[in-house]
Amino acid sequence: MNSNNLITIVAFVLYLGSMIGIGIYTYRKTNSTSDYFLGGRSVGPWFTALSAEASDMSGWLLMGLPGVAYFTGLKEAFWTAAGLIIGTYLNWFFVAKRIRKYSIHAKDSITIPEFLANRFHDNSNILKTISSMLIIVFFVVYTASGFLASAKLFTAVFGLNYYIALLLGVVVILGYTLLGGYLAVVTTDFFQGSLMFIALSLTAIIATIKCGGPGEAISKLGSFGQQFLNPFTSAPGTKYGAIDIISALSWGLGYFGMPHILVRFMSIRSNEEVKTSRRIAMVWVTIAMAAALIVGVIGKIFLLPMVYESQSAAEAVFIASMQNIFPTFIAGIFLCAILAASMSTSDSQLLVAASAFSKDVYKAFIRKDASDKETLMVSRITVLVIAIIAIFLAMDPTSSIFDIVSYAWAGFGATFGPVVIASLFWRRSSKNGAIAAMVGGFITVVLWKQLSGGIFDIYELLPGFIIASILMIVFSLLEKNPDKEVFAEFDRFQALED
């Protein structure tokens, strides 16, 4: 082992030790399922904002997006980033306050399946079961992307065997998720989100300066073809057309159905603080996205003569850039930003999936009289089981983080997005409409993903979201005798002050 590796290991150990320390500290504050899953609805605006964005972006922001920008230029990466920035704002603006207020009004719901069941008075628990199972399915896929990112990091930095690196990342993520629950997740997300922001921004700025400044860098990048920096051009002589742009922008629709982001809104201390959180989140996401794109395209010239031959390999461009810019120890700390991104998302997803099973399946069907202590134990066991399945999905080191995330993102956006929006804004929406929308969205995403060519090249989230929305409307309107008490409860919610 050389001295550089030893210094980097010290940096990683210090960082990881502090994260696990937070888990141990917050363990003392976790006394109930409300504490474990929502932090007792006591989280401030800064922690809510950075936790929402850090858990949202994951290793996708630091590895997946720069990798796409490096390998194909700005066309897909730029419009995807634009869609996500727009989606972030709309989600904070339209959904945050309403879902916090309605989740409290609907019997103090602390999970998304529980909220939907209470919102639509689903005494049969069919809606709760379907939504819980869909959360578990897509979070297994999503969690695998986080494990994949952490494994690629350890492999690239330390030269570890990929499978050993994979297990190392999993152990760290599981450690503090199992200990502290939501408070551990939010607290570590705050620090991890800050680290991600600083590392991305500094790397983008310094790499650009080292390439001669923006003007010189753009001139040099022109050697790779005009299409490399033009988001409207796919290749020489071809246009990145309207359908392609709409498809990439549709990533923004995914936000309305992301359980791990929606619960951030539910946990904030008060609706008055939502505006502050929204502003913080928008500054973070806009600058971070821009920096990720710059790191990707600048890496094309900054890292020469190194050349990545595939998109999967190019996902290491951020790692290589930092190693070329910063002293070993500082680089080690900043490299922790990638691990931070993976951890901040994986822990959130594991926690939401565990809550979906323990509260909305186990306690609803298997042990209705289960105590809080027993439910917490089941939650922690569920985290372990989901992690094990995700490990198997992350076993292929050539898998693309971007591709895995895009599939899980489409799944959540199409199955939950239309249902969440309708439940918050449409009085006439119904349980049957919600069930039809979730099932229809799920089937559309899965089938669309298997097809290619022509219209089927559109990102599966868009058709899935459209079909789910149509089903939500049609099946809700088909109900001849809608539950009047559901309407009355919606009216009472509408009348509530923030």
PDB file of N, CA, C and O in Angstrom, residues 176-227:
ATOM      1  N   TYR A 176     -25.405   2.924  10.081  1.00  0.00           N
ATOM      2  CA  TYR A 176     -26.114   4.018  10.748  1.00  0.00           C
ATOM      3  C   TYR A 176     -27.583   4.084  10.391  1.00  0.00           C
ATOM      4  O   TYR A 176     -28.381   4.686  11.105  1.00  0.00           O
ATOM      5  N   THR A 177     -28.008   3.440   9.297  1.00  0.00           N
ATOM      6  CA  THR A 177     -29.446   3.379   9.003  1.00  0.00           C
ATOM      7  C   THR A 177     -30.157   2.536  10.059  1.00  0.00           C
ATOM      8  O   THR A 177     -31.222   2.895  10.562  1.00  0.00           O
ATOM      9  N   LEU A 178     -29.564   1.409  10.400  1.00  0.00           N
ATOM     10  CA  LEU A 178     -30.153   0.520  11.397  1.00  0.00           C
ATOM     11  C   LEU A 178     -30.177   1.167  12.775  1.00  0.00           C
ATOM     12  O   LEU A 178     -31.080   0.957  13.569  1.00  0.00           O
ATOM     13  N   LEU A 179     -29.155   1.968  13.061  1.00  0.00           N
ATOM     14  CA  LEU A 179     -29.050   2.567  14.390  1.00  0.00           C
ATOM     15  C   LEU A 179     -30.037   3.708  14.605  1.00  0.00           C
ATOM     16  O   LEU A 179     -30.842   3.694  15.522  1.00  0.00           O
ATOM     17  N   GLY A 180     -29.951   4.717  13.739  1.00  0.00           N
ATOM     18  CA  GLY A 180     -30.613   5.964  14.071  1.00  0.00           C
ATOM     19  C   GLY A 180     -31.936   6.251  13.422  1.00  0.00           C
ATOM     20  O   GLY A 180     -32.645   7.148  13.842  1.00  0.00           O
ATOM     21  N   GLY A 181     -32.279   5.561  12.348  1.00  0.00           N
ATOM     22  CA  GLY A 181     -33.527   5.861  11.678  1.00  0.00           C
ATOM     23  C   GLY A 181     -33.520   7.230  11.021  1.00  0.00           C
ATOM     24  O   GLY A 181     -32.478   7.717  10.571  1.00  0.00           O
ATOM     25  N   TYR A 182     -34.676   7.868  10.992  1.00  0.00           N
ATOM     26  CA  TYR A 182     -34.846   9.098  10.207  1.00  0.00           C
ATOM     27  C   TYR A 182     -33.939  10.229  10.683  1.00  0.00           C
ATOM     28  O   TYR A 182     -33.367  10.962   9.872  1.00  0.00           O
ATOM     29  N   LEU A 183     -33.802  10.400  11.988  1.00  0.00           N
ATOM     30  CA  LEU A 183     -32.960  11.484  12.487  1.00  0.00           C
ATOM     31  C   LEU A 183     -31.514  11.297  12.065  1.00  0.00           C
ATOM     32  O   LEU A 183     -30.826  12.268  11.718  1.00  0.00           O
ATOM     33  N   ALA A 184     -31.040  10.052  12.076  1.00  0.00           N
ATOM     34  CA  ALA A 184     -29.675   9.795  11.605  1.00  0.00           C
ATOM     35  C   ALA A 184     -29.557  10.109  10.129  1.00  0.00           C
ATOM     36  O   ALA A 184     -28.581  10.716   9.679  1.00  0.00           O
ATOM     37  N   VAL A 185     -30.556   9.695   9.372  1.00  0.00           N
ATOM     38  CA  VAL A 185     -30.546   9.909   7.926  1.00  0.00           C
ATOM     39  C   VAL A 185     -30.547  11.399   7.592  1.00  0.00           C
ATOM     40  O   VAL A 185     -29.745  11.880   6.781  1.00  0.00           O
ATOM     41  N   VAL A 186     -31.438  12.168   8.219  1.00  0.00           N
ATOM     42  CA  VAL A 186     -31.544  13.597   7.922  1.00  0.00           C
ATOM     43  C   VAL A 186     -30.276  14.345   8.354  1.00  0.00           C
ATOM     44  O   VAL A 186     -29.776  15.217   7.634  1.00  0.00           O
ATOM     45  N   THR A 187     -29.776  14.003   9.523  1.00  0.00           N
ATOM     46  CA  THR A 187     -28.587  14.696  10.029  1.00  0.00           C
ATOM     47  C   THR A 187     -27.371  14.420   9.155  1.00  0.00           C
ATOM     48  O   THR A 187     -26.635  15.332   8.784  1.00  0.00           O
ATOM     49  N   THR A 188     -27.160  13.152   8.814  1.00  0.00           N
ATOM     50  CA  THR A 188     -26.022  12.832   7.954  1.00  0.00           C
ATOM     51  C   THR A 188     -26.222  13.394   6.555  1.00  0.00           C
ATOM     52  O   THR A 188     -25.266  13.838   5.912  1.00  0.00           O
ATOM     53  N   ASP A 189     -27.471  13.407   6.086  1.00  0.00           N
ATOM     54  CA  ASP A 189     -27.756  13.981   4.764  1.00  0.00           C
ATOM     55  C   ASP A 189     -27.376  15.456   4.697  1.00  0.00           C
ATOM     56  O   ASP A 189     -26.936  15.951   3.658  1.00  0.00           O
ATOM     57  N   PHE A 190     -27.581  16.178   5.796  1.00  0.00           N
ATOM     58  CA  PHE A 190     -27.236  17.594   5.812  1.00  0.00           C
ATOM     59  C   PHE A 190     -25.738  17.780   5.553  1.00  0.00           C
ATOM     60  O   PHE A 190     -25.326  18.590   4.715  1.00  0.00           O
ATOM     61  N   PHE A 191     -24.926  17.017   6.274  1.00  0.00           N
ATOM     62  CA  PHE A 191     -23.476  17.129   6.104  1.00  0.00           C
ATOM     63  C   PHE A 191     -23.039  16.578   4.747  1.00  0.00           C
ATOM     64  O   PHE A 191     -22.149  17.128   4.091  1.00  0.00           O
ATOM     65  N   GLN A 192     -23.683  15.506   4.321  1.00  0.00           N
ATOM     66  CA  GLN A 192     -23.325  14.900   3.047  1.00  0.00           C
ATOM     67  C   GLN A 192     -23.731  15.793   1.881  1.00  0.00           C
ATOM     68  O   GLN A 192     -22.994  15.932   0.907  1.00  0.00           O
ATOM     69  N   GLY A 193     -24.896  16.417   1.981  1.00  0.00           N
ATOM     70  CA  GLY A 193     -25.322  17.342   0.947  1.00  0.00           C
ATOM     71  C   GLY A 193     -24.391  18.533   0.834  1.00  0.00           C
ATOM     72  O   GLY A 193     -24.079  18.999  -0.272  1.00  0.00           O
ATOM     73  N   SER A 194     -23.920  19.028   1.977  1.00  0.00           N
ATOM     74  CA  SER A 194     -22.967  20.135   1.976  1.00  0.00           C
ATOM     75  C   SER A 194     -21.655  19.719   1.328  1.00  0.00           C
ATOM     76  O   SER A 194     -21.070  20.468   0.519  1.00  0.00           O
ATOM     77  N   LEU A 195     -21.179  18.531   1.655  1.00  0.00           N
ATOM     78  CA  LEU A 195     -19.921  18.030   1.096  1.00  0.00           C
ATOM     79  C   LEU A 195     -20.041  17.812  -0.407  1.00  0.00           C
ATOM     80  O   LEU A 195     -19.138  18.172  -1.179  1.00  0.00           O
ATOM     81  N   MET A 196     -21.154  17.254  -0.851  1.00  0.00           N
ATOM     82  CA  MET A 196     -21.385  17.046  -2.280  1.00  0.00           C
ATOM     83  C   MET A 196     -21.335  18.374  -3.032  1.00  0.00           C
ATOM     84  O   MET A 196     -20.721  18.483  -4.094  1.00  0.00           O
ATOM     85  N   PHE A 197     -21.987  19.387  -2.473  1.00  0.00           N
ATOM     86  CA  PHE A 197     -22.062  20.700  -3.109  1.00  0.00           C
ATOM     87  C   PHE A 197     -20.673  21.328  -3.241  1.00  0.00           C
ATOM     88  O   PHE A 197     -20.292  21.825  -4.313  1.00  0.00           O
ATOM     89  N   ILE A 198     -19.912  21.307  -2.172  1.00  0.00           N
ATOM     90  CA  ILE A 198     -18.577  21.915  -2.174  1.00  0.00           C
ATOM     91  C   ILE A 198     -17.647  21.180  -3.129  1.00  0.00           C
ATOM     92  O   ILE A 198     -16.928  21.792  -3.930  1.00  0.00           O
ATOM     93  N   ALA A 199     -17.662  19.843  -3.063  1.00  0.00           N
ATOM     94  CA  ALA A 199     -16.762  19.049  -3.904  1.00  0.00           C
ATOM     95  C   ALA A 199     -17.055  19.252  -5.389  1.00  0.00           C
ATOM     96  O   ALA A 199     -16.143  19.442  -6.196  1.00  0.00           O
ATOM     97  N   LEU A 200     -18.329  19.225  -5.759  1.00  0.00           N
ATOM     98  CA  LEU A 200     -18.705  19.421  -7.166  1.00  0.00           C
ATOM     99  C   LEU A 200     -18.329  20.813  -7.661  1.00  0.00           C
ATOM    100  O   LEU A 200     -17.737  20.972  -8.729  1.00  0.00           O
ATOM    101  N   SER A 201     -18.681  21.814  -6.870  1.00  0.00           N
ATOM    102  CA  SER A 201     -18.450  23.200  -7.292  1.00  0.00           C
ATOM    103  C   SER A 201     -16.965  23.494  -7.467  1.00  0.00           C
ATOM    104  O   SER A 201     -16.539  24.055  -8.489  1.00  0.00           O
ATOM    105  N   LEU A 202     -16.155  23.116  -6.478  1.00  0.00           N
ATOM    106  CA  LEU A 202     -14.716  23.384  -6.552  1.00  0.00           C
ATOM    107  C   LEU A 202     -14.059  22.627  -7.700  1.00  0.00           C
ATOM    108  O   LEU A 202     -13.202  23.163  -8.410  1.00  0.00           O
ATOM    109  N   THR A 203     -14.454  21.374  -7.890  1.00  0.00           N
ATOM    110  CA  THR A 203     -13.872  20.581  -8.971  1.00  0.00           C
ATOM    111  C   THR A 203     -14.189  21.198 -10.331  1.00  0.00           C
ATOM    112  O   THR A 203     -13.320  21.296 -11.205  1.00  0.00           O
ATOM    113  N   ALA A 204     -15.430  21.619 -10.525  1.00  0.00           N
ATOM    114  CA  ALA A 204     -15.829  22.236 -11.801  1.00  0.00           C
ATOM    115  C   ALA A 204     -15.054  23.522 -12.056  1.00  0.00           C
ATOM    116  O   ALA A 204     -14.547  23.752 -13.163  1.00  0.00           O
ATOM    117  N   ILE A 205     -14.938  24.364 -11.034  1.00  0.00           N
ATOM    118  CA  ILE A 205     -14.249  25.651 -11.192  1.00  0.00           C
ATOM    119  C   ILE A 205     -12.756  25.459 -11.459  1.00  0.00           C
ATOM    120  O   ILE A 205     -12.195  26.045 -12.400  1.00  0.00           O
ATOM    121  N   ILE A 206     -12.100  24.641 -10.648  1.00  0.00           N
ATOM    122  CA  ILE A 206     -10.647  24.473 -10.769  1.00  0.00           C
ATOM    123  C   ILE A 206     -10.281  23.756 -12.072  1.00  0.00           C
ATOM    124  O   ILE A 206      -9.309  24.133 -12.751  1.00  0.00           O
ATOM    125  N   ALA A 207     -11.050  22.746 -12.457  1.00  0.00           N
ATOM    126  CA  ALA A 207     -10.770  22.039 -13.713  1.00  0.00           C
ATOM    127  C   ALA A 207     -10.891  22.981 -14.900  1.00  0.00           C
ATOM    128  O   ALA A 207     -10.080  22.933 -15.837  1.00  0.00           O
ATOM    129  N   THR A 208     -11.898  23.863 -14.860  1.00  0.00           N
ATOM    130  CA  THR A 208     -12.075  24.838 -15.950  1.00  0.00           C
ATOM    131  C   THR A 208     -10.894  25.799 -16.011  1.00  0.00           C
ATOM    132  O   THR A 208     -10.378  26.106 -17.100  1.00  0.00           O
ATOM    133  N   ILE A 209     -10.467  26.286 -14.856  1.00  0.00           N
ATOM    134  CA  ILE A 209      -9.311  27.201 -14.803  1.00  0.00           C
ATOM    135  C   ILE A 209      -8.061  26.522 -15.335  1.00  0.00           C
ATOM    136  O   ILE A 209      -7.299  27.109 -16.111  1.00  0.00           O
ATOM    137  N   LYS A 210      -7.836  25.274 -14.937  1.00  0.00           N
ATOM    138  CA  LYS A 210      -6.649  24.545 -15.374  1.00  0.00           C
ATOM    139  C   LYS A 210      -6.664  24.266 -16.884  1.00  0.00           C
ATOM    140  O   LYS A 210      -5.617  24.022 -17.489  1.00  0.00           O
ATOM    141  N   CYS A 211      -7.845  24.302 -17.478  1.00  0.00           N
ATOM    142  CA  CYS A 211      -7.960  24.120 -18.937  1.00  0.00           C
ATOM    143  C   CYS A 211      -7.843  25.447 -19.686  1.00  0.00           C
ATOM    144  O   CYS A 211      -8.084  25.503 -20.899  1.00  0.00           O
ATOM    145  N   GLY A 212      -7.511  26.527 -18.972  1.00  0.00           N
ATOM    146  CA  GLY A 212      -7.311  27.821 -19.615  1.00  0.00           C
ATOM    147  C   GLY A 212      -8.475  28.773 -19.488  1.00  0.00           C
ATOM    148  O   GLY A 212      -8.493  29.818 -20.138  1.00  0.00           O
ATOM    149  N   GLY A 213      -9.461  28.436 -18.668  1.00  0.00           N
ATOM    150  CA  GLY A 213     -10.642  29.284 -18.509  1.00  0.00           C
ATOM    151  C   GLY A 213     -11.774  28.851 -19.417  1.00  0.00           C
ATOM    152  O   GLY A 213     -11.586  28.009 -20.312  1.00  0.00           O
ATOM    153  N   PRO A 214     -12.966  29.416 -19.217  1.00  0.00           N
ATOM    154  CA  PRO A 214     -14.142  28.991 -19.998  1.00  0.00           C
ATOM    155  C   PRO A 214     -13.959  29.095 -21.506  1.00  0.00           C
ATOM    156  O   PRO A 214     -14.300  28.164 -22.247  1.00  0.00           O
ATOM    157  N   GLY A 215     -13.427  30.226 -21.983  1.00  0.00           N
ATOM    158  CA  GLY A 215     -13.274  30.418 -23.432  1.00  0.00           C
ATOM    159  C   GLY A 215     -12.349  29.404 -24.058  1.00  0.00           C
ATOM    160  O   GLY A 215     -12.668  28.797 -25.097  1.00  0.00           O
ATOM    161  N   GLU A 216     -11.199  29.201 -23.433  1.00  0.00           N
ATOM    162  CA  GLU A 216     -10.226  28.238 -23.957  1.00  0.00           C
ATOM    163  C   GLU A 216     -10.774  26.817 -23.882  1.00  0.00           C
ATOM    164  O   GLU A 216     -10.568  26.014 -24.799  1.00  0.00           O
ATOM    165  N   ALA A 217     -11.467  26.506 -22.793  1.00  0.00           N
ATOM    166  CA  ALA A 217     -12.023  25.163 -22.629  1.00  0.00           C
ATOM    167  C   ALA A 217     -13.059  24.865 -23.710  1.00  0.00           C
ATOM    168  O   ALA A 217     -13.074  23.777 -24.299  1.00  0.00           O
ATOM    169  N   ILE A 218     -13.928  25.842 -23.985  1.00  0.00           N
ATOM    170  CA  ILE A 218     -14.949  25.657 -25.020  1.00  0.00           C
ATOM    171  C   ILE A 218     -14.294  25.454 -26.386  1.00  0.00           C
ATOM    172  O   ILE A 218     -14.724  24.617 -27.187  1.00  0.00           O
ATOM    173  N   SER A 219     -13.234  26.225 -26.650  1.00  0.00           N
ATOM    174  CA  SER A 219     -12.518  26.091 -27.922  1.00  0.00           C
ATOM    175  C   SER A 219     -11.924  24.693 -28.070  1.00  0.00           C
ATOM    176  O   SER A 219     -12.025  24.064 -29.128  1.00  0.00           O
ATOM    177  N   LYS A 220     -11.326  24.186 -27.005  1.00  0.00           N
ATOM    178  CA  LYS A 220     -10.719  22.854 -27.049  1.00  0.00           C
ATOM    179  C   LYS A 220     -11.786  21.767 -27.198  1.00  0.00           C
ATOM    180  O   LYS A 220     -11.576  20.763 -27.887  1.00  0.00           O
ATOM    181  N   LEU A 221     -12.909  21.959 -26.526  1.00  0.00           N
ATOM    182  CA  LEU A 221     -13.978  20.963 -26.613  1.00  0.00           C
ATOM    183  C   LEU A 221     -14.579  20.904 -28.010  1.00  0.00           C
ATOM    184  O   LEU A 221     -15.176  19.899 -28.400  1.00  0.00           O
ATOM    185  N   GLY A 222     -14.424  21.984 -28.781  1.00  0.00           N
ATOM    186  CA  GLY A 222     -14.916  21.997 -30.152  1.00  0.00           C
ATOM    187  C   GLY A 222     -14.284  20.946 -31.022  1.00  0.00           C
ATOM    188  O   GLY A 222     -14.848  20.535 -32.048  1.00  0.00           O
ATOM    189  N   SER A 223     -13.105  20.458 -30.621  1.00  0.00           N
ATOM    190  CA  SER A 223     -12.423  19.428 -31.408  1.00  0.00           C
ATOM    191  C   SER A 223     -13.171  18.096 -31.376  1.00  0.00           C
ATOM    192  O   SER A 223     -12.921  17.212 -32.199  1.00  0.00           O
ATOM    193  N   PHE A 224     -14.088  17.948 -30.416  1.00  0.00           N
ATOM    194  CA  PHE A 224     -14.866  16.704 -30.331  1.00  0.00           C
ATOM    195  C   PHE A 224     -16.169  16.795 -31.132  1.00  0.00           C
ATOM    196  O   PHE A 224     -16.995  15.889 -31.084  1.00  0.00           O
ATOM    197  N   GLY A 225     -16.319  17.900 -31.860  1.00  0.00           N
ATOM    198  CA  GLY A 225     -17.521  18.080 -32.662  1.00  0.00           C
ATOM    199  C   GLY A 225     -18.434  19.110 -32.032  1.00  0.00           C
ATOM    200  O   GLY A 225     -18.558  19.184 -30.807  1.00  0.00           O
ATOM    201  N   GLN A 226     -19.073  19.905 -32.860  1.00  0.00           N
ATOM    202  CA  GLN A 226     -19.947  20.962 -32.373  1.00  0.00           C
ATOM    203  C   GLN A 226     -21.082  20.401 -31.525  1.00  0.00           C
ATOM    204  O   GLN A 226     -21.562  21.040 -30.591  1.00  0.00           O
ATOM    205  N   GLN A 227     -21.476  19.167 -31.843  1.00  0.00           N
ATOM    206  CA  GLN A 227     -22.594  18.570 -31.120  1.00  0.00           C
ATOM    207  C   GLN A 227     -22.278  18.312 -29.660  1.00  0.00           C
ATOM    208  O   GLN A 227     -23.170  18.116 -28.834  1.00  0.00           O
TER     209      GLN A 227
END
